[in-house]
Coordinates of C-alpha atoms and ligand atoms in Angstrom, one line a residue:
X1090 CA 0.0 0.0 0.0
X1091 CA 1.6 3.2 -1.1
X1092 CA 0.9 6.9 -1.6
X1093 CA -2.0 8.9 -3.0
X1094 CA -2.2 12.6 -3.4
X1095 CA -4.8 14.8 -5.1
X1096 CA -5.0 18.6 -5.7
X1097 CA -7.7 20.9 -6.9
X1098 CA -5.6 24.0 -6.7
X1099 CA -4.8 27.5 -7.9
X1100 CA -1.3 26.8 -9.1
X1101 CA 0.3 24.3 -11.4
X1102 CA -0.5 20.9 -9.9
X1103 CA 2.4 18.7 -11.2
X1104 CA 5.2 20.2 -9.0
X1105 CA 2.9 20.1 -6.0
X1106 CA 1.9 16.5 -6.6
X1107 CA 5.6 15.4 -7.1
X1108 CA 6.7 17.2 -3.9
X1109 CA 3.8 15.6 -2.0
X1110 CA 4.7 12.2 -3.3
X1111 CA 8.3 12.8 -2.2
X1112 CA 7.0 13.1 1.4
X1113 CA 5.5 9.7 1.0
X1114 CA 8.7 8.2 -0.5
X1115 CA 9.6 6.7 2.9
X1116 CA 6.9 4.1 2.4
X1117 CA 8.8 2.5 -0.4
X1118 CA 7.5 2.2 -4.0
X1119 CA 8.4 0.9 -7.4
X1120 CA 6.9 3.4 -9.8
X1121 CA 5.1 6.7 -9.8
X1122 CA 2.7 8.8 -11.9
X1123 CA 0.5 11.8 -12.0
X1124 CA -2.6 12.9 -14.1
X1125 CA -3.9 16.4 -14.5
X1126 CA -6.9 18.1 -16.2
X1127 CA -5.8 21.1 -18.3
X1128 CA -8.2 23.1 -20.3
X1129 CA -10.6 20.2 -19.9
X1130 CA -8.2 17.6 -21.1
X1131 CA -7.1 14.7 -19.0
X1132 CA -3.5 13.6 -19.4
X1133 CA -0.9 11.5 -17.5
X1134 CA 2.8 10.8 -17.1
X1135 CA 4.2 7.7 -15.4
X1136 CA 7.7 6.4 -14.7
X1137 CA 9.3 3.3 -13.4
X1138 CA 11.6 3.6 -10.3
X1139 CA 12.4 6.7 -8.3
X1140 CA 10.4 9.9 -8.3
X1141 CA 13.3 11.6 -9.9
X1142 CA 12.6 9.6 -13.1
X1143 CA 9.1 11.1 -13.1
X1144 CA 10.5 14.6 -12.4
X1145 CA 12.9 14.2 -15.3
X1146 CA 10.1 13.0 -17.6
X1147 CA 8.1 16.1 -16.6
X1148 CA 11.0 18.4 -17.6
X1149 CA 11.0 17.0 -21.1
X1150 CA 7.2 16.4 -21.3
X1151 CA 5.5 18.8 -18.9
X1152 CA 2.0 18.2 -17.7
X1153 CA 0.1 21.5 -17.2
X1154 CA -3.1 21.9 -15.2
X1155 CA -4.2 22.9 -11.8
X1156 CA -6.2 19.8 -10.9
X1157 CA -4.4 16.5 -10.5
X1158 CA -3.9 13.2 -8.8
X1159 CA -0.6 11.4 -8.1
X1160 CA 0.5 8.0 -6.9
X1161 CA 3.5 6.0 -5.7
X1162 CA 2.9 2.3 -6.4
X1163 CA 4.0 -0.8 -4.5
X1164 CA 3.0 -3.5 -6.9
X1165 CA 0.6 -6.2 -5.7
X1166 CA -1.0 -7.2 -9.0
X1167 CA 1.3 -7.1 -12.1
X1168 CA 5.0 -6.4 -12.2
X1169 CA 6.5 -2.9 -11.6
X1170 CA 6.4 -1.3 -15.1
X1171 CA 5.3 1.9 -16.7
X1172 CA 2.1 0.4 -18.0
X1173 CA 1.2 -1.0 -14.6
X1174 CA 2.0 2.3 -12.9
X1175 CA -0.9 4.5 -11.7
X1176 CA -2.9 6.7 -12.6
X1177 CA -4.9 4.1 -14.7
X1178 CA -7.0 5.6 -17.4
X1179 CA -10.0 4.4 -19.3
X1180 CA -11.6 6.9 -21.6
X1181 CA -12.5 10.0 -19.6
X1182 CA -11.5 8.8 -16.1
X1183 CA -8.1 8.4 -14.3
X1184 CA -7.8 6.6 -11.1
X1185 CA -5.1 6.1 -8.4
X1186 CA -5.5 3.3 -5.9
X1187 CA -3.8 2.0 -2.7
X1188 CA -4.6 -1.5 -1.7
X1189 CA -6.2 -4.5 -3.4
X1190 CA -9.5 -5.0 -5.2
X1191 CA -10.2 -8.5 -4.1
X1192 CA -12.9 -9.3 -6.7
X1193 CA -10.9 -8.0 -9.6
X1194 CA -10.9 -11.4 -11.4
X1195 CA -14.7 -11.5 -11.5
X1196 CA -14.8 -7.8 -12.6
X1197 CA -12.2 -8.5 -15.3
X1198 CA -14.1 -11.4 -16.6
X1199 CA -17.3 -9.3 -16.7
X1200 CA -15.6 -6.4 -18.5
X1201 CA -13.9 -8.7 -20.9
X1202 CA -17.3 -10.3 -21.6
X1203 CA -18.6 -7.0 -22.8
X1204 CA -15.6 -6.6 -25.1
X1205 CA -13.5 -4.2 -23.1
X1206 CA -9.7 -4.6 -23.4
X1207 CA -7.1 -4.4 -20.6
X1208 CA -3.9 -2.4 -21.0
X1209 CA -2.4 -3.5 -17.7
X1210 CA -2.1 -6.5 -15.3
X1211 CA -3.3 -4.6 -12.3
X1212 CA -6.4 -5.0 -10.2
X1213 CA -6.8 -1.2 -10.3
X1214 CA -7.6 -1.0 -14.0
X1215 CA -10.9 -2.7 -13.4
X1216 CA -11.9 0.4 -11.4
X1217 CA -11.1 2.7 -14.3
X1218 CA -12.8 0.5 -16.9
X1219 CA -15.9 0.0 -14.8
X1220 CA -16.3 3.7 -14.2
X1221 CA -15.8 4.5 -17.9
X1222 CA -18.4 1.8 -18.7
X1223 CA -20.9 3.5 -16.4
X1224 CA -20.0 6.9 -17.9
X1225 CA -20.8 5.6 -21.3
X1226 CA -24.2 4.5 -20.1
X1227 CA -24.9 8.1 -19.5
X1228 CA -24.2 8.3 -15.7
X1229 CA -22.7 11.5 -14.3
X1230 CA -19.1 11.2 -13.0
X1231 CA -20.4 11.1 -9.4
X1232 CA -23.0 8.5 -10.1
X1233 CA -20.5 6.4 -12.2
X1234 CA -17.9 6.5 -9.4
X1235 CA -20.6 5.5 -6.8
X1236 CA -21.8 2.7 -8.9
X1237 CA -18.3 1.4 -9.3
X1238 CA -17.5 1.7 -5.6
X1239 CA -20.6 -0.3 -4.9
X1240 CA -19.1 -3.2 -6.9
X1241 CA -15.7 -3.3 -5.3
X1242 CA -14.6 -5.7 -2.6
X1243 CA -11.3 -5.5 -0.7
X1244 CA -9.2 -2.8 1.0
X1245 CA -8.6 0.4 -0.8
X1246 CA -8.2 4.1 -1.0
X1247 CA -9.1 5.6 -4.4
X1248 CA -9.1 9.0 -6.1
X1249 CA -10.8 9.7 -9.4
X1250 CA -10.3 12.6 -11.9
X1251 CA -12.3 13.2 -15.0
X1252 CA -11.8 14.6 -18.5
X1253 CA -13.6 17.9 -18.9
X1254 CA -14.0 18.3 -15.1
X1255 CA -11.4 20.7 -13.7
X1256 CA -13.3 21.3 -10.4
X1257 CA -14.2 17.8 -9.4
X1258 CA -12.4 15.0 -7.6
X1259 CA -14.0 11.9 -6.0
X1260 CA -12.2 9.9 -3.3
X1261 CA -13.1 7.0 -1.2
X1262 CA -11.7 4.8 1.6
X1263 CA -12.3 1.3 2.7
X1264 CA -9.6 -0.3 4.8
X1265 CA -6.9 2.1 3.7
X1266 CA -6.4 5.6 5.1
X1267 CA -7.3 8.8 3.3
X1268 CA -7.5 12.4 4.4
X1269 CA -8.8 15.7 2.9
X1270 CA -6.7 18.8 3.3
X1271 CA -8.5 22.2 3.3
X1272 CA -6.7 25.1 1.6
X1273 CA -8.0 28.6 0.8
X1274 CA -10.0 28.1 -2.3
X1275 CA -8.1 24.8 -2.8
X1276 CA -8.7 21.3 -1.8
X1277 CA -6.2 18.4 -1.3
X1278 CA -6.4 14.6 -0.8
X1279 CA -3.7 12.5 0.8
X1280 CA -3.3 8.9 1.9
X1281 CA -1.2 10.3 4.8
X1282 CA -1.4 13.7 6.4
X1283 CA 2.4 14.1 6.0
X1284 CA 1.9 14.3 2.3
X1285 CA -0.3 17.4 2.8
X1286 CA 1.8 18.9 5.7
X1287 CA 3.2 22.0 4.0
X1288 CA 0.1 22.6 1.9
X1289 CA -2.4 22.9 4.8
X1290 CA -2.7 22.0 8.5
X1291 CA -6.5 21.7 8.3
X1292 CA -7.3 18.0 7.8
X1293 CA -10.5 15.9 7.8
X1294 CA -9.8 12.2 8.2
X1295 CA -12.2 10.1 6.2
X1296 CA -13.8 7.2 8.1
X1297 CA -14.1 3.7 7.0
X1298 CA -16.5 3.4 4.0
X1299 CA -16.6 7.2 3.4
X1300 CA -16.8 8.7 -0.1
X1301 CA -16.2 12.3 -0.8
X1302 CA -17.0 14.6 -3.7
X1303 CA -14.7 17.6 -3.8
X1304 CA -14.5 20.9 -5.6
X1305 CA -12.1 23.8 -4.8
X1306 CA -14.5 25.3 -2.4
X1307 CA -16.7 22.5 -1.2
X1308 CA -16.7 18.9 -0.1
X1309 CA -19.5 16.4 0.6
X1310 CA -18.8 13.3 2.5
X1311 CA -21.2 10.3 2.6
X1312 CA -20.8 7.3 4.8
X1313 CA -20.9 3.7 3.8
X1314 CA -24.7 3.8 3.9
X1315 CA -24.8 6.8 1.6
X1316 CA -26.0 9.2 4.3
X1317 CA -24.4 12.7 4.5
X1318 CA -21.7 12.5 7.1
X1319 CA -20.2 15.2 9.2
X1320 CA -16.6 14.6 9.9
X1321 CA -14.6 17.0 12.1
X1322 CA -11.9 19.2 10.6
X1323 CA -8.8 19.2 12.7
X1324 CA -5.9 21.5 12.8
X1325 CA -3.0 19.2 13.0
X1326 CA 0.6 19.9 13.8
X1327 CA 3.0 18.0 11.7
X1328 CA 6.4 19.3 12.0
X1329 CA 7.8 19.1 8.5
X1330 CA 11.3 18.8 9.9
X1331 CA 10.2 15.4 11.2
X1332 CA 10.1 14.4 7.5
X1333 CA 13.8 15.4 7.4
X1334 CA 16.7 13.0 8.0
X1335 CA 18.2 15.6 10.4
X1336 CA 21.8 14.8 9.3
X1337 CA 21.3 11.0 9.5
X1338 CA 22.1 8.8 6.6
X1339 CA 18.5 7.5 6.5
X1340 CA 15.3 7.7 8.5
X1341 CA 15.8 4.4 10.3
X1342 CA 19.1 5.7 11.7
X1343 CA 17.4 8.9 12.8
X1344 CA 14.6 7.0 14.5
X1345 CA 17.0 4.7 16.3
X1346 CA 18.9 7.7 17.6
X1347 CA 15.7 9.4 18.7
X1348 CA 14.7 6.6 21.1
X1349 CA 16.0 8.2 24.4
X1350 CA 14.1 11.4 23.6
X1351 CA 10.8 9.9 22.5
X1352 CA 10.8 7.2 25.3
X1353 CA 11.3 10.0 27.9
X1354 CA 8.3 11.7 26.3
X1355 CA 6.1 8.6 26.4
X1356 CA 7.1 8.0 30.0
X1357 CA 6.4 11.6 31.0
X1358 CA 2.8 11.3 29.7
X1359 CA 2.0 8.3 31.8
X1360 CA 4.3 8.9 34.8
X1361 CA 4.2 12.7 35.3
X1362 CA 7.2 14.1 37.2
X1363 CA 6.7 13.8 41.0
X1364 CA 3.9 11.2 40.6
X1365 CA 4.4 7.6 41.9
X1366 CA 1.7 5.9 40.0
X1367 CA 0.8 5.3 36.3
X1368 CA -1.8 7.7 35.0
X1369 CA -3.9 6.7 32.0
X1370 CA -5.7 9.2 29.8
X1371 CA -9.5 9.8 30.0
X1372 CA -11.5 7.5 32.2
X1373 CA -8.8 4.8 32.1
X1374 CA -9.6 1.2 33.0
X1375 CA -10.0 -0.7 36.2
X1376 CA -8.2 -4.0 35.8
X1377 CA -9.7 -5.4 38.9
X1378 CA -12.8 -5.9 36.8
X1379 CA -10.9 -7.7 34.1
X1380 CA -10.2 -11.5 34.1
X1381 CA -8.4 -11.9 30.8
X1382 CA -6.5 -9.9 28.3
X1383 CA -6.5 -10.6 24.5
X1384 CA -3.7 -8.8 22.6
X1385 CA -3.8 -8.5 18.8
X1386 CA -1.4 -7.0 16.4
X1387 CA 0.8 -7.6 13.3
X1388 CA 4.6 -7.7 12.6
X1389 CA 6.7 -5.8 15.1
X1390 CA 3.7 -4.7 17.1
X1391 CA 2.9 -8.4 17.5
X1392 CA 6.3 -8.9 19.1
X1393 CA 5.7 -6.0 21.4
X1394 CA 2.5 -7.8 22.5
X1395 CA 4.4 -11.1 23.0
X1396 CA 6.9 -9.2 25.2
X1397 CA 4.1 -7.5 27.2
X1398 CA 2.5 -10.9 27.8
X1399 CA 5.3 -11.7 30.2
X1400 CA 4.7 -8.4 32.1
X1401 CA 1.0 -8.8 32.4
X1402 CA 1.2 -12.4 33.5
X1403 CA 4.2 -12.0 35.8
X1404 CA 3.6 -8.6 37.3
X1405 CA -0.2 -8.3 37.1
X1406 CA -1.1 -12.0 37.3
X1407 CA -3.6 -11.6 34.5
X1408 CA -4.0 -14.4 31.9
X1409 CA -3.0 -13.1 28.4
X1410 CA -3.5 -14.4 24.9
X1411 CA -1.6 -12.9 22.0
X1412 CA -2.7 -13.3 18.4
X1413 CA -1.6 -12.3 14.9
X1414 CA -4.5 -10.1 13.7
X1415 CA -4.9 -11.8 10.3
X1416 CA -5.4 -15.1 12.1
X1417 CA -7.5 -13.8 14.9
X1418 CA -10.1 -12.2 12.6
X1419 CA -10.7 -15.3 10.5
X1420 CA -10.6 -17.7 13.4
X1421 CA -13.4 -15.9 15.1
X1422 CA -12.5 -16.9 18.7
X1423 CA -15.0 -16.8 21.5
X1424 CA -14.5 -13.8 23.8
X1425 CA -15.6 -14.7 27.4
X1426 CA -17.0 -12.1 29.8
X1427 CA -14.6 -9.7 31.6
X1428 CA -12.1 -9.7 28.7
X1429 CA -10.2 -6.6 27.7
X1430 CA -9.0 -6.6 24.1
X1431 CA -5.8 -4.6 23.3
X1432 CA -4.8 -3.7 19.8
X1433 CA -1.3 -2.5 19.0
X1434 CA -0.4 -0.7 15.7
X1435 CA 2.2 2.0 14.9
X1436 CA 0.0 3.7 12.2
X1437 CA -3.3 2.8 13.9
X1438 CA -4.6 1.9 10.4
X1439 CA -3.3 -1.7 10.0
X1440 CA -6.2 -3.3 8.2
X1441 CA -6.1 -6.7 9.8
X1442 CA -5.7 -5.2 13.3
X1443 CA -8.6 -2.8 12.7
X1444 CA -10.8 -5.7 11.5
X1445 CA -9.9 -7.7 14.6
X1446 CA -10.8 -4.7 16.8
X1447 CA -14.2 -4.5 15.0
X1448 CA -14.7 -8.2 15.6
X1449 CA -14.3 -7.5 19.4
X1450 CA -16.8 -4.6 19.4
X1451 CA -19.8 -5.6 21.5
X1452 CA -18.0 -8.8 22.7
X1453 CA -15.0 -7.5 24.8
X1454 CA -15.7 -5.6 28.0
X1455 CA -13.2 -2.9 27.0
X1456 CA -11.3 -2.2 23.8
X1457 CA -7.9 -0.7 24.3
X1458 CA -5.4 0.4 21.8
X1459 CA -1.7 1.4 21.7
X1460 CA -1.0 3.4 18.5
X1461 CA 1.3 6.2 17.4
X1462 CA -1.1 8.1 15.3
X1463 CA -3.7 9.6 17.7
X1464 CA -6.2 10.4 15.0
X1465 CA -6.0 6.9 13.5
X1466 CA -9.0 4.6 13.0
X1467 CA -7.8 2.1 15.7
X1468 CA -7.3 4.9 18.2
X1469 CA -10.7 6.5 17.4
X1470 CA -12.6 3.2 17.6
X1471 CA -11.3 2.0 20.9
X1472 CA -12.7 2.8 24.4
X1473 CA -9.3 3.8 25.7
X1474 CA -6.6 4.9 23.3
X1475 CA -3.0 5.0 24.7
X1476 CA -0.8 7.0 22.4
X1477 CA 2.9 6.1 22.4
X1478 CA 4.2 9.7 21.7
X1479 CA 7.0 8.4 19.4
X1480 CA 6.5 11.2 16.8
X1481 CA 6.3 10.5 13.1
X1482 CA 7.9 7.2 12.2
X1483 CA 9.0 7.3 8.6
X1484 CA 11.2 4.1 8.4
X1485 CA 9.1 1.2 7.2
X1486 CA 10.9 -1.1 9.6
X1487 CA 9.7 0.0 13.0
X1488 CA 12.3 0.9 15.6
X1489 CA 11.4 3.8 18.0
X1490 CA 7.7 2.9 17.8
X1491 CA 8.5 -0.6 19.0
X1492 CA 10.4 0.6 22.0
X1493 CA 7.8 3.2 22.8
X1494 CA 5.1 0.5 22.5
X1495 CA 7.0 -1.6 25.0
X1496 CA 7.3 1.3 27.4
X1497 CA 3.6 2.1 27.3
X1498 CA 2.7 -1.6 27.6
X1499 CA 5.0 -2.0 30.7
X1500 CA 3.3 1.0 32.3
X1501 CA -0.1 -0.4 31.5
X1502 CA 1.0 -3.7 33.1
X1503 CA 2.0 -1.8 36.2
X1504 CA -1.4 -0.1 36.3
X1505 CA -3.0 -3.5 36.0
X1506 CA -0.9 -4.9 38.8
X1507 CA -1.8 -1.9 41.0
X1508 CA -5.6 -2.3 40.3
X1509 CA -5.4 -6.0 41.0
X1510 CA -3.3 -5.5 44.2
X1511 CA -0.6 -7.8 42.8
X1512 CA 2.3 -5.5 43.3
X1513 CA 3.9 -4.2 46.5
X1514 CA 4.6 -0.4 46.8
X1515 CA 8.4 -1.1 46.8
X1516 CA 8.2 -3.2 43.6
X1517 CA 6.1 -0.6 41.9
X1518 CA 8.6 2.1 42.8
X1519 CA 11.5 -0.1 41.6
X1520 CA 9.8 -0.5 38.2
X1521 CA 9.0 3.2 38.0
X1522 CA 12.5 4.3 38.8
X1523 CA 13.8 1.8 36.2
X1524 CA 11.4 3.2 33.7
X1525 CA 12.6 6.8 34.5
X1526 CA 16.2 5.7 34.0
X1527 CA 15.4 4.0 30.6
X1528 CA 16.3 7.0 28.4
X1529 CA 19.8 7.1 29.9
X1530 CA 20.3 3.3 29.5
X1531 CA 19.2 3.7 25.8
X1532 CA 21.6 6.6 25.3
X1533 CA 24.4 4.6 26.7
X1534 CA 23.5 1.6 24.5
X1535 CA 23.5 3.8 21.4
X1536 CA 27.0 5.0 22.2
X1537 CA 28.1 1.6 21.2
X1538 CA 27.4 2.2 17.6
X1539 CA 30.9 1.5 16.5
X1540 CA 31.1 -1.9 18.3
X1541 CA 27.7 -2.8 16.9
X1542 CA 28.8 -1.8 13.4
X1543 CA 31.8 -4.2 13.5
X1544 CA 29.6 -7.1 14.5
X1545 CA 27.0 -6.1 11.9
X1546 CA 29.8 -6.2 9.2
X1547 CA 30.7 -9.7 10.2
X1548 CA 27.1 -10.8 10.2
X1549 CA 26.6 -9.3 6.8
X1550 CA 28.6 -12.1 5.3
X1551 CA 26.2 -14.8 6.7
X1552 CA 23.5 -16.4 4.6
X1553 CA 21.4 -17.5 7.6
X1554 CA 21.4 -16.2 11.2
X1555 CA 19.7 -17.8 14.2
X1556 CA 18.5 -15.7 17.1
X1557 CA 17.9 -17.2 20.5
X1558 CA 16.4 -15.9 23.7
X1559 CA 14.6 -17.1 26.9
X1560 CA 11.8 -15.4 28.8
X1561 CA 11.4 -11.8 27.8
X1562 CA 14.4 -12.2 25.5
X1563 CA 12.5 -14.7 23.3
X1564 CA 10.1 -12.1 21.7
X1565 CA 13.0 -9.7 21.4
X1566 CA 14.9 -12.4 19.5
X1567 CA 11.9 -12.8 17.2
X1568 CA 11.9 -9.0 16.6
X1569 CA 15.7 -9.1 16.0
X1570 CA 15.3 -11.8 13.3
X1571 CA 12.5 -9.9 11.7
X1572 CA 14.6 -6.7 11.6
X1573 CA 17.6 -8.5 10.1
X1574 CA 15.4 -10.1 7.4
X1575 CA 13.6 -6.8 6.5
X1576 CA 16.7 -4.6 6.4
X1577 CA 19.5 -6.9 5.1
X1578 CA 17.6 -9.6 3.2
X1579 CA 19.6 -12.1 5.2
X1580 CA 17.5 -15.1 6.2
X1581 CA 17.0 -15.1 10.0
X1582 CA 15.0 -17.2 12.3
X1583 CA 14.3 -17.0 16.0
X1584 CA 13.7 -19.7 18.6
X1585 CA 13.1 -19.9 22.3
X1586 CA 16.5 -21.0 23.5
X1587 CA 15.0 -24.1 25.1
X1588 CA 13.8 -25.2 21.6
X1589 CA 17.3 -25.3 20.2
X1590 CA 17.7 -29.0 21.0
X1591 CA 14.3 -29.8 19.4
X1592 CA 15.4 -29.1 15.8
X1593 CA 17.4 -26.0 14.9
X1594 CA 20.6 -27.4 16.5
X1595 CA 20.9 -29.7 13.4
X1596 CA 21.6 -26.6 11.3
X1597 CA 24.5 -25.3 13.4
X1598 CA 27.9 -25.3 11.8
X1599 CA 30.8 -22.8 11.4
X1600 CA 28.8 -20.9 8.8
X1601 CA 26.0 -20.2 11.1
X1602 CA 26.1 -17.1 13.4
X1603 CA 23.8 -17.5 16.4
X1604 CA 22.8 -14.2 18.2
X1605 CA 21.9 -14.9 21.8
X1606 CA 20.0 -12.4 23.9
X1607 CA 20.8 -13.2 27.5
X1608 CA 21.1 -10.7 30.4
X1609 CA 22.5 -11.9 33.7
X1610 CA 19.2 -13.0 35.2
X1611 CA 17.8 -16.2 36.7
X1612 CA 17.7 -17.9 33.2
X1613 CA 21.2 -16.9 32.3
X1614 CA 22.9 -20.2 33.2
X1615 CA 20.5 -22.1 30.9
X1616 CA 21.3 -19.7 28.1
X1617 CA 25.1 -20.3 28.7
X1618 CA 24.4 -24.0 28.3
X1619 CA 22.7 -23.3 24.9
X1620 CA 25.7 -21.3 23.8
X1621 CA 28.0 -24.1 24.8
X1622 CA 26.0 -26.5 22.6
X1623 CA 26.3 -24.0 19.7
X1624 CA 30.0 -23.5 20.2
X1625 CA 30.6 -27.3 20.5
X1626 CA 29.3 -27.5 16.9
X1627 CA 31.6 -24.6 15.8
X1628 CA 28.7 -22.2 15.6
X1629 CA 29.6 -18.5 16.0
X1630 CA 27.9 -17.0 19.0
X1631 CA 27.2 -13.3 19.2
X1632 CA 26.2 -12.6 22.8
X1633 CA 24.1 -9.6 23.6
X1634 CA 24.0 -9.1 27.4
X1635 CA 24.9 -6.8 30.2
X1636 CA 28.4 -6.3 31.8
X1637 CA 28.0 -9.2 34.4
X1638 CA 26.6 -11.5 31.7
X1639 CA 29.5 -10.7 29.3
X1640 CA 32.0 -11.3 32.1
X1641 CA 30.5 -14.7 32.9
X1642 CA 29.4 -15.9 29.4
X1643 CA 31.6 -14.0 27.0
X1644 CA 34.4 -16.6 26.8
X1645 CA 34.7 -18.4 23.5
X1646 CA 32.1 -16.3 21.8
X1647 CA 32.6 -14.7 18.3
X1648 CA 31.4 -11.3 19.3
X1649 CA 29.9 -9.6 22.3
X1650 CA 27.7 -6.5 22.7
X1651 CA 26.9 -4.8 26.0
X1652 CA 23.3 -3.8 25.5
X1653 CA 23.2 -1.9 28.8
X1654 CA 26.1 0.3 27.6
X1655 CA 28.2 -0.2 30.8
X1656 CA 31.3 -1.5 29.0
Ligands
LIG566 N1 -3.1 -3.2 -6.2 C1 -2.6 -2.0 -6.9 C2 -1.5 -2.4 -7.9 O1 -0.9 -3.4 -7.8 C3 -2.2 -0.9 -6.0 C4 -0.9 -1.2 -5.2 C5 -0.6 0.0 -4.2 O2 -1.2 0.1 -3.1 O3 0.4 0.7 -4.5 O4 -1.2 -1.6 -8.8

């Protein structure tokens, strides 16, 4: 799912669209394109690869016009190519689309049956062809777009532009975010408020199922049932400098470096200075009335939930189930009484997590969410939204959002333990002061960049890497393996250390680095035994621990990293 922008403006649209798409570049994409209407004529330009290719094309072959739509594509149906790039055009309509049209095969067969020809391999082209088909039947652009939207299944955000219509844009969202930006005599559309940040700070977030008809001076939103809908306009503050790398090589490096600051911010919101208890926003939640917690998320957020399970169970003595959202929603599990359901998502728009939340509506006693985007659908639709205050996270592989999610989840577990009288005042204070010291610990860990870089260089030569951890370190090992896969394309797997002997040990040889997460705690000796087993098979151990752990277990290892920074 990539980027959509739209402009009904008073200036040339092409440069505005390209600039707005650049602000969405962080999401990754394989091709890009724009369409404009100029003197009533619809035209488009598309290019494979980076936006600079589109900009270069526009220098040689400009696209005038003050109304336009733009897109960065992340191919789901059809290879990345110029012809598959958006906008897709059929006759008088051009369309940009994020997401997937799930019934596109049926629609393609139907359209082919009436003699229409496809120019692309995408699911999106069915939307353009269907709209054009309805236009040819004499429907107005609004009626044709509505009729088309009624036929679509799947998750999407769409924007339509029409030949001969310089003051009209239609947009819709279902399962994929979309916002309207209000200018002075101008109107904008964006799949992400960041895209619109320098154009306007007045934003209306469309809700699930919404459709909007825009002109330069008006907008009419209808909900999924077709009724006129009143959606609030918000003045948002997106610091455009947050979309800047601030001297770092890339956004991920910037966001890793930001962790001490943003975690301090998250902690300050829940543990105000001078307070000795966790404060939740709004009416909060009373965990003494809750018997069971169900946590649901995807990817990195799922690993944050797996980590928090240890805290809720050990500190608050509350039984916890953790589920991957895409499995949870289709498994349709029973939700017994006195269950709180907790959903974790960086963007707050993760489609499977949102669907899982909706499944729990009316079934769970309380719906909680931990999200980074306070205006997101998941935050809005929960009884209690717990923001993580991480600031805009641009890097696609989550870093600071993960650690902020963990901080908020730990504070929530402490609140649960307090409500359920499962924690002594001393233990609570010990946790609170550890949390308050966390930004310093993180800063010290980050100072080890150079050591970590050396280890990373060695690891970069591996084809496969195994990650091991026990207890709390197991979900962190899972997250470590995910990060290595996503960022370096090196195959990585994580196991609970105790599972080593039940299979993965067969893979260990001198080619196989094994990253072990093991602080000096009550499980440390068991981890050392696992490391011995690995080293006995000539496996190369990278031990990530604290100073006492490295002192005791560092001998014979290939590399060591002091995660607490106390070297
Ligand atoms: N499914 C569409 C395609 O493959 C849209 C992909 C996207 O969200 O960028 O073209």
